Short mmCIF file of C-alpha atoms and ligand atoms in Angstrom, two decimals:
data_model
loop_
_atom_site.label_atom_id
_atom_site.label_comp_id
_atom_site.label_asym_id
_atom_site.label_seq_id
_atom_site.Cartn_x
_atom_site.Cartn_y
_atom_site.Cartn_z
CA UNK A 1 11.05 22.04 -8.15
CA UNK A 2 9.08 18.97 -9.48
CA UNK A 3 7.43 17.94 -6.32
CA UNK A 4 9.35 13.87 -5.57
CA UNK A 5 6.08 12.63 -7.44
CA UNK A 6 7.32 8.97 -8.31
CA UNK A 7 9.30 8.22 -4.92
CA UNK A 8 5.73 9.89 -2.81
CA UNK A 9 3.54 8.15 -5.51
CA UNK A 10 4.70 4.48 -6.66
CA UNK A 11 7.12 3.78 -3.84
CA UNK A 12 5.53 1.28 -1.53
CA UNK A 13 7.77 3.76 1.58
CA UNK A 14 6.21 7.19 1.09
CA UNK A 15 9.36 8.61 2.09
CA UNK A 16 7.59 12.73 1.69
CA UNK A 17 5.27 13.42 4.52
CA UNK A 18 2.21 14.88 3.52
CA UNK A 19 2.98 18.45 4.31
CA UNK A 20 5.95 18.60 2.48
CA UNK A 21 4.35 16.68 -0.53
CA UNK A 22 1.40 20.01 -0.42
CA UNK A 23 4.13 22.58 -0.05
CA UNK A 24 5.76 21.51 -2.92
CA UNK A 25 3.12 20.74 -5.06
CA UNK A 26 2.01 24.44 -4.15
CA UNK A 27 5.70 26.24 -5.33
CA UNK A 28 5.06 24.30 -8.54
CA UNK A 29 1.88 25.81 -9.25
CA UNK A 30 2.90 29.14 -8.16
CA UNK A 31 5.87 28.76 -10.73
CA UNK A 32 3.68 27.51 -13.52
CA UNK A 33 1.33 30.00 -12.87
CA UNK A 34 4.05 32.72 -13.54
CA UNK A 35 5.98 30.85 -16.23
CA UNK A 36 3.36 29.16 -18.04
CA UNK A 37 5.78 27.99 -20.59
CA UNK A 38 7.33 25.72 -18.20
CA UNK A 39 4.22 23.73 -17.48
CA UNK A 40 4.91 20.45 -19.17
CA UNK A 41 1.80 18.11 -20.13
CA UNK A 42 3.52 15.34 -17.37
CA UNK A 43 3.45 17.72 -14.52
CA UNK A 44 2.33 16.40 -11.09
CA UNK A 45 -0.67 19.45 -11.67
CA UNK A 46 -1.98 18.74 -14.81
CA UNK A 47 -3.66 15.23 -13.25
CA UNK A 48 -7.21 16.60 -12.95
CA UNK A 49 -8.21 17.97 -16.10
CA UNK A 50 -11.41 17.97 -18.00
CA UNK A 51 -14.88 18.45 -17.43
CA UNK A 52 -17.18 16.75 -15.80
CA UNK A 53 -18.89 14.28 -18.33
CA UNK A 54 -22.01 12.73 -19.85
CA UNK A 55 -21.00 9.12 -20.19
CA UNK A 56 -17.43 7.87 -21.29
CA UNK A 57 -16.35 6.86 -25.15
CA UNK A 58 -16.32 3.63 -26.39
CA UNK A 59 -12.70 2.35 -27.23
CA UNK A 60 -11.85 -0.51 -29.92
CA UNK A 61 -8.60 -2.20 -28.63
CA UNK A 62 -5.96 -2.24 -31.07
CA UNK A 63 -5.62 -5.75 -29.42
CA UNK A 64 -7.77 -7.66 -27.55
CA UNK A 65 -7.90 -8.10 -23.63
CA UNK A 66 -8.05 -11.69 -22.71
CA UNK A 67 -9.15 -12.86 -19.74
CA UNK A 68 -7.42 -15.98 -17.56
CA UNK A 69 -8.32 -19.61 -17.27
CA UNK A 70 -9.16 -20.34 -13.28
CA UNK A 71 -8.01 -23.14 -11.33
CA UNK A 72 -9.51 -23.46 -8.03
CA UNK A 73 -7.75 -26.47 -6.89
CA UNK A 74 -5.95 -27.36 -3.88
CA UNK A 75 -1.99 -25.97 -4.26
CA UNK A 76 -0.33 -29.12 -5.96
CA UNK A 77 -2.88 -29.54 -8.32
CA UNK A 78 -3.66 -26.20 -9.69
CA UNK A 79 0.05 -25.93 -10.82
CA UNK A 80 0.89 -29.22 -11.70
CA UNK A 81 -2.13 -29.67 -14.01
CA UNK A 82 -1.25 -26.47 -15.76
CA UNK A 83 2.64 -28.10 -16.19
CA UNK A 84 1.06 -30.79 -17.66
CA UNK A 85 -1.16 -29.12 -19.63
CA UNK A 86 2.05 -26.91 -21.01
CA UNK A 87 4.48 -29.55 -21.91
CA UNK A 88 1.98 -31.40 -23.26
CA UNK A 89 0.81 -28.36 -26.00
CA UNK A 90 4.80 -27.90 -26.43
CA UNK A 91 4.80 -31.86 -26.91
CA UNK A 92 7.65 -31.84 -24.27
CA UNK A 93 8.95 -35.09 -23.64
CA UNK A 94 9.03 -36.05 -19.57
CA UNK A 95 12.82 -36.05 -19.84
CA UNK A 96 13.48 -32.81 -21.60
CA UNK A 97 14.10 -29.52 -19.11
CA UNK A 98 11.32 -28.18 -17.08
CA UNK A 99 9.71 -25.20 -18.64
CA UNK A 100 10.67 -21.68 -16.30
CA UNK A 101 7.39 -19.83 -15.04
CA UNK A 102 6.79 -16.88 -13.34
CA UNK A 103 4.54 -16.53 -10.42
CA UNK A 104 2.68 -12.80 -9.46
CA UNK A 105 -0.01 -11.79 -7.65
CA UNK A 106 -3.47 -12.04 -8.86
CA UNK A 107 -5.00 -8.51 -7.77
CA UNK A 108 -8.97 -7.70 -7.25
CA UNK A 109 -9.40 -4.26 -8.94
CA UNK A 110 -10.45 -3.55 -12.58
CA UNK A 111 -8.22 -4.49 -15.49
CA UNK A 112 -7.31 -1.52 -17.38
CA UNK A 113 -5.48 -0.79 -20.40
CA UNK A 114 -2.90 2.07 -20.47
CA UNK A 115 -1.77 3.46 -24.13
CA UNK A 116 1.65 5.38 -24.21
CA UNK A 117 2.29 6.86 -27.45
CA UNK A 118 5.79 8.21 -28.19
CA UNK A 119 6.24 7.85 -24.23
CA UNK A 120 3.25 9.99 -23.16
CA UNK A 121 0.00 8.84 -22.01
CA UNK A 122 -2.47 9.10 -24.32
CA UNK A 123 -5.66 6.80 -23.10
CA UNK A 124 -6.89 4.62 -20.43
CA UNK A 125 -9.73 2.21 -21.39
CA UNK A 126 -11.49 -0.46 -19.40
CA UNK A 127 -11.64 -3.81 -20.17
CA UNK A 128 -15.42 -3.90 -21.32
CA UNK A 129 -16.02 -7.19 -23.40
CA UNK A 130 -12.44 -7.73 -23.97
CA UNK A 131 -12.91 -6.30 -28.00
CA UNK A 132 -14.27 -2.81 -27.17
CA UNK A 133 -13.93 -0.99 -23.42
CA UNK A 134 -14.87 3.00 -22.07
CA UNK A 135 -12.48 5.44 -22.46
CA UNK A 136 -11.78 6.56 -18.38
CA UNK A 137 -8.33 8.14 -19.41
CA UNK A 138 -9.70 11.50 -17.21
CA UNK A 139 -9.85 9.76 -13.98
CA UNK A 140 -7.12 7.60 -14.56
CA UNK A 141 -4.69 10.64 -15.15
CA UNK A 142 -5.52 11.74 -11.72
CA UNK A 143 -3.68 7.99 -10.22
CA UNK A 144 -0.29 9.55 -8.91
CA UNK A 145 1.51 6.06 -9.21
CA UNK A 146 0.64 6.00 -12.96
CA UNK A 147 3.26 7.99 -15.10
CA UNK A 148 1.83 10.38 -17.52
CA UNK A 149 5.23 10.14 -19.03
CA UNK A 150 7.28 7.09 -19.44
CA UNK A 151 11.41 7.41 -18.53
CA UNK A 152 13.18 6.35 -21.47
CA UNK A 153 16.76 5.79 -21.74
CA UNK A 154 16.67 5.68 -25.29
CA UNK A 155 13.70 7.40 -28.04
CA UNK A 156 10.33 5.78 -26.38
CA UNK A 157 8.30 3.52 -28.07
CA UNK A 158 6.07 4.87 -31.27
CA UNK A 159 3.16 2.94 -29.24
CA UNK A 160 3.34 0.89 -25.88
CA UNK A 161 -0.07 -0.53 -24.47
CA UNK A 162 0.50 -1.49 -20.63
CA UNK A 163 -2.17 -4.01 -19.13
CA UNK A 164 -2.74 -4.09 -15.63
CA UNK A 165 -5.01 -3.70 -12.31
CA UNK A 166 -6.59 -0.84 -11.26
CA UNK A 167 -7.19 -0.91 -6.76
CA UNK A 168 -7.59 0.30 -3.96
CA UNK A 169 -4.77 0.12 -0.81
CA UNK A 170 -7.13 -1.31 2.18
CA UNK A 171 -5.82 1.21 4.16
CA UNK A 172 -6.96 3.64 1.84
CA UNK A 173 -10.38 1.72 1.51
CA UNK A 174 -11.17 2.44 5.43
CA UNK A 175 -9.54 6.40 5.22
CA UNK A 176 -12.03 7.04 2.23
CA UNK A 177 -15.18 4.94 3.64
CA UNK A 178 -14.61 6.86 7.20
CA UNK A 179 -14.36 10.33 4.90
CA UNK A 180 -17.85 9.18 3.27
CA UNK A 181 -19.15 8.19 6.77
CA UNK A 182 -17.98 11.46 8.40
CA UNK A 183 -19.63 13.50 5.03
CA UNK A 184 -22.85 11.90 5.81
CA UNK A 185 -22.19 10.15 2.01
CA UNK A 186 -22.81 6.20 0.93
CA UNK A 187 -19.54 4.10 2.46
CA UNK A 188 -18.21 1.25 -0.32
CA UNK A 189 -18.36 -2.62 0.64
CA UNK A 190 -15.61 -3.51 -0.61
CA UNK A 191 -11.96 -1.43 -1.83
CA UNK A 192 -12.84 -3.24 -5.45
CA UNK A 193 -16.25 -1.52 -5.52
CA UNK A 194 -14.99 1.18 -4.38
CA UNK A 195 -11.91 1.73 -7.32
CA UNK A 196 -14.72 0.34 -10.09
CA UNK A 197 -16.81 3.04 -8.62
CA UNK A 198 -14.22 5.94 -8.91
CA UNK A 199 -12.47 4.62 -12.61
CA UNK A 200 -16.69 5.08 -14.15
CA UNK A 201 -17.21 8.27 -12.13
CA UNK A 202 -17.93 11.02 -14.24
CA UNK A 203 -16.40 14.02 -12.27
CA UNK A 204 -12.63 13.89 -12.42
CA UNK A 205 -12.36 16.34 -9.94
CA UNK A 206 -14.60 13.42 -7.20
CA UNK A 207 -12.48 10.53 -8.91
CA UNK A 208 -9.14 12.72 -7.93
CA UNK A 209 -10.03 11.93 -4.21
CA UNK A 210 -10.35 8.37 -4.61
CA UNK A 211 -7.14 6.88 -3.54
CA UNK A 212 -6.53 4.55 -6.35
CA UNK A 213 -3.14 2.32 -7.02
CA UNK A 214 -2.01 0.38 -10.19
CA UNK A 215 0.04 -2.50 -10.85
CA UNK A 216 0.95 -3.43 -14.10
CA UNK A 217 1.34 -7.23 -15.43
CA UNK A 218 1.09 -7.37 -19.20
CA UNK A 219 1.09 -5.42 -22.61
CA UNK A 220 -1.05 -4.74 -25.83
CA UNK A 221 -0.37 -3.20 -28.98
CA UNK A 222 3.25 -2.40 -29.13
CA UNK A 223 4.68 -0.78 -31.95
CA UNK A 224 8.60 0.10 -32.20
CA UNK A 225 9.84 -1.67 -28.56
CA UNK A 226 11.63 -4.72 -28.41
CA UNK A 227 9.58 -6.73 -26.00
CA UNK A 228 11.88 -8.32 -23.54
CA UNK A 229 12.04 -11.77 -24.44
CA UNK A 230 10.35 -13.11 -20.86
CA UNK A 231 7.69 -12.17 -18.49
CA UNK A 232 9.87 -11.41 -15.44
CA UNK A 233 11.92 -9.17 -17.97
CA UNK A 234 9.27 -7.90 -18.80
CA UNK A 235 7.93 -6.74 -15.28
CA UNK A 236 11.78 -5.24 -14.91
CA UNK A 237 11.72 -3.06 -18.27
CA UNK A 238 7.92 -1.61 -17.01
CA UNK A 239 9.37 -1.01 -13.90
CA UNK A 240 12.60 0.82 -15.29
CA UNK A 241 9.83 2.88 -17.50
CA UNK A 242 8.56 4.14 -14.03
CA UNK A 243 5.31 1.78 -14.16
CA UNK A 244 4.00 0.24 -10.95
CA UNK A 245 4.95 -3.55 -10.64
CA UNK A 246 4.22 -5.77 -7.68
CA UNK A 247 7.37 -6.74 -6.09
CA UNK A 248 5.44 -9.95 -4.01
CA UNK A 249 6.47 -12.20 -7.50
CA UNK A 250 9.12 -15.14 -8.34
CA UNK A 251 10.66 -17.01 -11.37
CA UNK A 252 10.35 -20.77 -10.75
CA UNK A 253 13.13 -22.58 -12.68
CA UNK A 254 15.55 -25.59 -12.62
CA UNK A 255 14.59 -28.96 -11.83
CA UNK A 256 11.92 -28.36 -9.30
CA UNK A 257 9.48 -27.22 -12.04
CA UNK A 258 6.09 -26.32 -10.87
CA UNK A 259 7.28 -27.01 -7.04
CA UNK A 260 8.55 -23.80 -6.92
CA UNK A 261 4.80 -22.71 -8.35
CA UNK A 262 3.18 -24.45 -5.72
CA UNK A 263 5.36 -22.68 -2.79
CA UNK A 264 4.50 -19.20 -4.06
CA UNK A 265 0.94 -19.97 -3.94
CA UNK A 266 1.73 -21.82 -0.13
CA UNK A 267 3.52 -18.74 0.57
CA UNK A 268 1.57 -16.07 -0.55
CA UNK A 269 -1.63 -17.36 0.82
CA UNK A 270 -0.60 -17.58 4.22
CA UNK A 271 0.36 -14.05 3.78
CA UNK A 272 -2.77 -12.79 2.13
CA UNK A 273 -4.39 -11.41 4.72
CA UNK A 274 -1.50 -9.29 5.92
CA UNK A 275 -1.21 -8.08 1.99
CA UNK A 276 -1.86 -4.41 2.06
CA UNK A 277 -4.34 -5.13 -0.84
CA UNK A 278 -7.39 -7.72 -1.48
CA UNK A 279 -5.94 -10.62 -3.88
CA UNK A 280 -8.46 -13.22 -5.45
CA UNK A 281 -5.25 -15.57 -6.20
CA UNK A 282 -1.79 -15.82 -7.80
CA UNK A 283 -0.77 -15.86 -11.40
CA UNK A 284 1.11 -18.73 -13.40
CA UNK A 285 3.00 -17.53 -16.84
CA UNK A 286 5.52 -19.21 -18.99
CA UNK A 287 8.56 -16.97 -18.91
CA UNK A 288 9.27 -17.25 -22.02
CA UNK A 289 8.05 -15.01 -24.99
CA UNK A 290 8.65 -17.45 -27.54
CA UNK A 291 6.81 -20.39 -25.79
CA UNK A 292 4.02 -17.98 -25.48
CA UNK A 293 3.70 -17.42 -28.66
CA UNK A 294 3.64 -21.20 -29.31
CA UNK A 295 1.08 -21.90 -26.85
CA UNK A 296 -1.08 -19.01 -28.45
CA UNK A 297 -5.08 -18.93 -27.10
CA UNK A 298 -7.99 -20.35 -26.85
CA UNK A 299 -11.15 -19.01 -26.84
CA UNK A 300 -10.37 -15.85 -25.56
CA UNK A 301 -7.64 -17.58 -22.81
CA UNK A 302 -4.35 -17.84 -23.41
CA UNK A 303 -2.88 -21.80 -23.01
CA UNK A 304 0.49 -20.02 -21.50
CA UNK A 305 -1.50 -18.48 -18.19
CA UNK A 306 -3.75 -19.54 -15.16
CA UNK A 307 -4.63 -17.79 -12.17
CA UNK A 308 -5.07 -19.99 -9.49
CA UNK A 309 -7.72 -18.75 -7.03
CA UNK A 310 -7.59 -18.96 -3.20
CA UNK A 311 -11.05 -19.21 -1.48
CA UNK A 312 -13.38 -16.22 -2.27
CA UNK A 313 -13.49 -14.35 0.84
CA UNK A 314 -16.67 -12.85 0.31
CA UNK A 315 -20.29 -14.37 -0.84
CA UNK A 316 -23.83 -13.45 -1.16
CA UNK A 317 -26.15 -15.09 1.27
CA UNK A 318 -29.75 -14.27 3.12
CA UNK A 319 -30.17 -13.25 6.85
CA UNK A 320 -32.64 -15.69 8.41
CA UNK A 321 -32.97 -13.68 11.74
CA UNK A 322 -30.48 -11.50 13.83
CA UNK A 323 -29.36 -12.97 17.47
CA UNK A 324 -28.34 -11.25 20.53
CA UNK A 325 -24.65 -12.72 22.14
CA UNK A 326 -23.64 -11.94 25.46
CA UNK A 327 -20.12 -11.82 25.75
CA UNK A 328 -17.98 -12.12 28.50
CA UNK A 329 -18.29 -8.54 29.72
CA UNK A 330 -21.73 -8.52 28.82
CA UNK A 331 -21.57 -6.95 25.62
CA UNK A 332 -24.54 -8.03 23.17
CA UNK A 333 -23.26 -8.09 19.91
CA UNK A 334 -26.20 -8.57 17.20
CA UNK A 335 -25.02 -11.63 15.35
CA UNK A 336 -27.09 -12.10 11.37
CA UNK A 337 -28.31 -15.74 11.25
CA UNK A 338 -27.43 -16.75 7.88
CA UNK A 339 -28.67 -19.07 5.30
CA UNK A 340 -25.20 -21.16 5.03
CA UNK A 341 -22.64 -20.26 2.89
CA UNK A 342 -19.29 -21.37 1.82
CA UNK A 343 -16.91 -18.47 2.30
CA UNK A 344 -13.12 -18.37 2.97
CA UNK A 345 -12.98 -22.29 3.07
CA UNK A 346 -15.46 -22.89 5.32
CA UNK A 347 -19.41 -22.90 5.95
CA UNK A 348 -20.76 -19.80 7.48
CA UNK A 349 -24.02 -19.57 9.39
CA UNK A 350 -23.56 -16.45 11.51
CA UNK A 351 -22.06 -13.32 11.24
CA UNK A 352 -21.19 -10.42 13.30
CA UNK A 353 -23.44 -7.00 12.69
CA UNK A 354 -20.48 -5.70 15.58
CA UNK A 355 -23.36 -3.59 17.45
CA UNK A 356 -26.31 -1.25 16.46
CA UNK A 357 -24.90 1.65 15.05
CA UNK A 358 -22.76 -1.21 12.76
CA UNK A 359 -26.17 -2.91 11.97
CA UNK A 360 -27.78 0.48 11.23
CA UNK A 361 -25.27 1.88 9.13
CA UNK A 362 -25.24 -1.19 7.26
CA UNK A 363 -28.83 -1.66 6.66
CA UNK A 364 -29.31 -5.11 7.49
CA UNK A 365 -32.54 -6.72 7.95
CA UNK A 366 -33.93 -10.20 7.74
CA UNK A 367 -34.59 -11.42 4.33
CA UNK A 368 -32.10 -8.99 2.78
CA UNK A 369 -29.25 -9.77 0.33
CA UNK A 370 -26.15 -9.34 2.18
CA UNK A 371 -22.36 -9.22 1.26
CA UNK A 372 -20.35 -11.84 4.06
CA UNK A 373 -16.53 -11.66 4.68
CA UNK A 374 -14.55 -13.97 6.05
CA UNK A 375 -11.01 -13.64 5.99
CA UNK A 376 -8.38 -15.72 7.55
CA UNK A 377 -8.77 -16.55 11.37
CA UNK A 378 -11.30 -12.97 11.83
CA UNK A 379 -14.79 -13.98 12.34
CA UNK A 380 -17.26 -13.19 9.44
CA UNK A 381 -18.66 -10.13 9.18
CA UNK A 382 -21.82 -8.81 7.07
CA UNK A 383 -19.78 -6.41 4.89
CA UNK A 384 -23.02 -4.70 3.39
CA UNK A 385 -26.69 -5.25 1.87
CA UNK A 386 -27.06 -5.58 -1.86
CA UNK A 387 -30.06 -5.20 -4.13
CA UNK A 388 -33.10 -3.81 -4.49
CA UNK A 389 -35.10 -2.80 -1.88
CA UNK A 390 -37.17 -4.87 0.30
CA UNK A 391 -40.40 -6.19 -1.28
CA UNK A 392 -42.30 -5.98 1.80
CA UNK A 393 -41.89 -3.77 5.22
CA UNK A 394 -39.05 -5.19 7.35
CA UNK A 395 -38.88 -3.27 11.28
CA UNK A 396 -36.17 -1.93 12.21
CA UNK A 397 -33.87 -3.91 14.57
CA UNK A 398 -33.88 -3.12 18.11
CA UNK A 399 -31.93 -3.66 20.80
CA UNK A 400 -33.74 -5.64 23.80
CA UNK A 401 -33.86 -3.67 26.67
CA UNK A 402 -33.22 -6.67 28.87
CA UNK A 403 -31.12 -9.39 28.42
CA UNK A 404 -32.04 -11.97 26.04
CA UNK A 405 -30.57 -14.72 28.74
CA UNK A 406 -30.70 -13.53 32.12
CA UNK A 407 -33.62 -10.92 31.92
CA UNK A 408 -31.20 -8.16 33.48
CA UNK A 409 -31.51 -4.56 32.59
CA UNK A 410 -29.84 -3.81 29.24
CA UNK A 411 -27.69 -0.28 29.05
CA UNK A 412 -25.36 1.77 27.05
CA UNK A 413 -23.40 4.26 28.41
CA UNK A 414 -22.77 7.70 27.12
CA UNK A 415 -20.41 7.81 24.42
CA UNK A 416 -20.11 4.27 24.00
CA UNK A 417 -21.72 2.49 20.90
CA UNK A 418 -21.74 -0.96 22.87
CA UNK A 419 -24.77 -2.45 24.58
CA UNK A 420 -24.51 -4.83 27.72
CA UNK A 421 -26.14 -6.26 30.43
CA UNK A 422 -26.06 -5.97 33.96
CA UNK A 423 -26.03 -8.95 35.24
CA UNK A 424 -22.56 -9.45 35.41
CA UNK A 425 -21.68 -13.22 37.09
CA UNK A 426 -25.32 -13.82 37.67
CA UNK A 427 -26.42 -13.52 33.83
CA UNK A 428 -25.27 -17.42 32.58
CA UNK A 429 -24.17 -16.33 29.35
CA UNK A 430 -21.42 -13.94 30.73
CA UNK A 431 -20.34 -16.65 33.57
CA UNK A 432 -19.88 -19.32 30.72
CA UNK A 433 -17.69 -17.05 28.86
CA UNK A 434 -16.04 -15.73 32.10
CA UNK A 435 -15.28 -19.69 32.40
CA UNK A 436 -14.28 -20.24 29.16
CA UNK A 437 -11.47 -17.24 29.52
CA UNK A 438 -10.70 -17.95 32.62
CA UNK A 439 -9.72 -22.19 31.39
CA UNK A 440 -8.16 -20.88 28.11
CA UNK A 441 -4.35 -21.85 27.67
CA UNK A 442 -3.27 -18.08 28.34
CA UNK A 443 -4.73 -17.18 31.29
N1 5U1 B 501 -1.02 -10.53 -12.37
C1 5U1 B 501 -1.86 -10.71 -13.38
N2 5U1 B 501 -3.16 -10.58 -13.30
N3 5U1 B 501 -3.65 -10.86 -14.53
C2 5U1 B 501 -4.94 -10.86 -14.97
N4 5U1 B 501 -1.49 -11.06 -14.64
C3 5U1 B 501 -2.62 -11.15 -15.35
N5 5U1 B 501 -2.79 -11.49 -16.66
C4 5U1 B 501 -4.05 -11.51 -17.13
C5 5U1 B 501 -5.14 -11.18 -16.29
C6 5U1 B 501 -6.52 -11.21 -16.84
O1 5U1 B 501 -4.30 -11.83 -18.41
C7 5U1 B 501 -3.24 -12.18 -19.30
C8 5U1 B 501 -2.70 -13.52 -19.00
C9 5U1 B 501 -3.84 -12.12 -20.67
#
């Protein structure tokens, strides 16, 4: 009677609706409840245990979490320099094979380090300063995609440490900040915010409701497992195990070397914004285990890894002023005049507040810190204030209550959040955009 935990859980297709998910989570705790001997410490309701806490434990790693070396570059050059950079550490001659890499995503969560002993969960820590995290392994247990018991075909491993990214689906981002908006509570800028916020929060039972995912992409200590001798094996065995692995990644081998490097990253970042998560890049790794090894680290990188970043999508900037636009229905959108800022690979100066519930909700006023968002083709947005608060008094916006270009009377009507102006074809800022539409290529 095991509710179908792994398939509802880690299965990109939730294949369970929701209702049958509940009813058979519920027979399972009405049969544990009468036959407590058949509650098992991997059940689907022992996730939320504990107590509410004062502060989380530090945790030594039994090894140390690296971080990644970051290439920025344009998409030839990020993956060809770190080719070069390879075969030169391996002293590769230029007519010797190409070395095989794989290529994953490069996800923007929290790193997180999972230890399994004997095949059962035992801690989660956080990354901290790479030598010492927290100990979160409370509000981890309560992930659903994260197996509190590994599936072994053969004795499990005396110790297997599983590195990876903690996150948060965007889909599940906007379900939880419309929750918090609905409750009257604080809404999250961002879904990586939000999942750092609910891995360090102190009541299980809150963290429980955060919707958090995992991928994994990497081990630490490992004690009586015979590693897979490449990455993409690797990825395979975890995934066997029951572990989350991202299935958006590729092994680039034969002659086209880094090429085939340089088409994931083509590939994948013309997808990105249709991702059902936030990525900051994609990953490059040497396949093989050996050459790893040979490569080895420096200062706290290791030589057989890069992430190569795509333009950040989000920076910090100042609001200057906030603008009223009239669109072409009339609609006056307050637009945050922006000190410029290179976001999403290219310089922002303005950026929609959407109306004035948006700009309320959001707290934006001139001379604050704000959080600006530009991803793909959408235009920016102001995805949130940061910081302090204001040094000195800042008014309130308000909305004009006549048009800012044709003086016309300014009104919202009942049940809509949406200001506009009367004027219609006599207001020139609604006949230039009427013109505009009316010359595009599609009308
Ligand atoms: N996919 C992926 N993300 N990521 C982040 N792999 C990966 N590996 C990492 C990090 C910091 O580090 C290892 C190369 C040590």
């Amino acid at each position: 009677v095991h509710p179908p935990t792994e398939q509802y859980c880690v299965l990109e297709a939730r294949q369970t609706p929701d209702a049958e998910y509940d009813r058979l989570f519920q027979a399972l705790h009405v049969l544990e409840d009468a036959h407590p001997e058949l509650r098992t410490a991997d059940s689907p309701t022992q996730r939320v245990l504990g107590k509410v806490l004062e502060g989380f434990s530090p945790v030594r790693h039994a090894v140390p979490m690296l971080s990644i070396r970051t290439e920025t570059d344009t998409e030839a050059t990020g993956a060809e320099a770190f080719d070069a950079r390879v075969r030169r550490e391996l002293c590769l001659a230029e007519d010797l094979p190409p070395v095989e890499y794989a290529a994953e995503l490069k996800f923007d969560g929290l790193a997180i380090n999972l230890r399994y002993e004997v095949g059962v969960l035992v801690q989660a820590a956080t990354r901290g300063d790479g030598e010492q995290g927290e100990d979160v392994t409370q509000n981890i247990r309560t992930i659903g995609q994260i197996p509190l018991k590994l599936k072994c075909h053969d004795a499990p491993p005396a110790v297997l440490e599983v590195r990876g990214e903690v996150y948060m689906r965007r889909d599940d981002f906007e379900a939880l900040n419309a929750r918090q908006r609905e409750h009257g509570d604080k809404t999250f800028v961002n879904p990586r915010n939000a999942a750092a916020g609910a891995v360090r929060q102190l009541d299980p039972a809150i963290a429980a409701k955060r919707p958090l995912s995992f991928f994994a992409y990497g081990l630490g200590d490992v004690q009586g497992w015979a590693v897979p001798p490449t990455h993409s094996g690797l990825l395979d065995a975890l995934a066997e195990m029951g572990l989350p692995v991202c299935a958006e990644r590729t092994v680039a081998r034969g002659a086209s070397g880094p090429q085939g490097l340089v088409a994931f990253h083509q590939a994948i970042g013309q997808r990105r914004d249709q991702l059902p998560f936030d990525i900051d890049g994609v990953v490059y790794k040497v396949n093989s285990r050996e050459l790893q090894e040979r490569l080895g680290f420096v200062t706290r990188e290791p030589r057989w890894a890069v992430a190569h970043k795509y333009p950040a999508q989000e920076q910090l900037t100042q609001v200057e002023g906030i603008d009223i636009q009239v669109g072409r229905t009339g609609k006056l959108t307050p637009v945050a005049r922006l000190k410029p800022v290179f976001v999403g690979g290219v310089t922002v100066t303005n950026a929609t507040l959407h109306n004035l519930f948006e700009l309320r909700r959001k707290r934006a006023r001139v001379g604050d810190t704000v959080i600006v968002r530009r991803a793909g083709d959408v235009i920016p947005e102001v995805v949130g204030v940061v910081g302090e608060a204001r040094a000195s008094y800042v008014p309130n916006f308000r909305m004009p209550s006549n048009c800012p270009v044709c003086g016309s009377t300014v009104v919202r009507e009942r049940g809509e959040v949406d200001h506009r102006c009367t004027g219609g074809l006599f207001c020139a800022a609604q006949r230039k955009q009427a013109l505009l539409h009316f010359a595009q290529r599609r009308a």
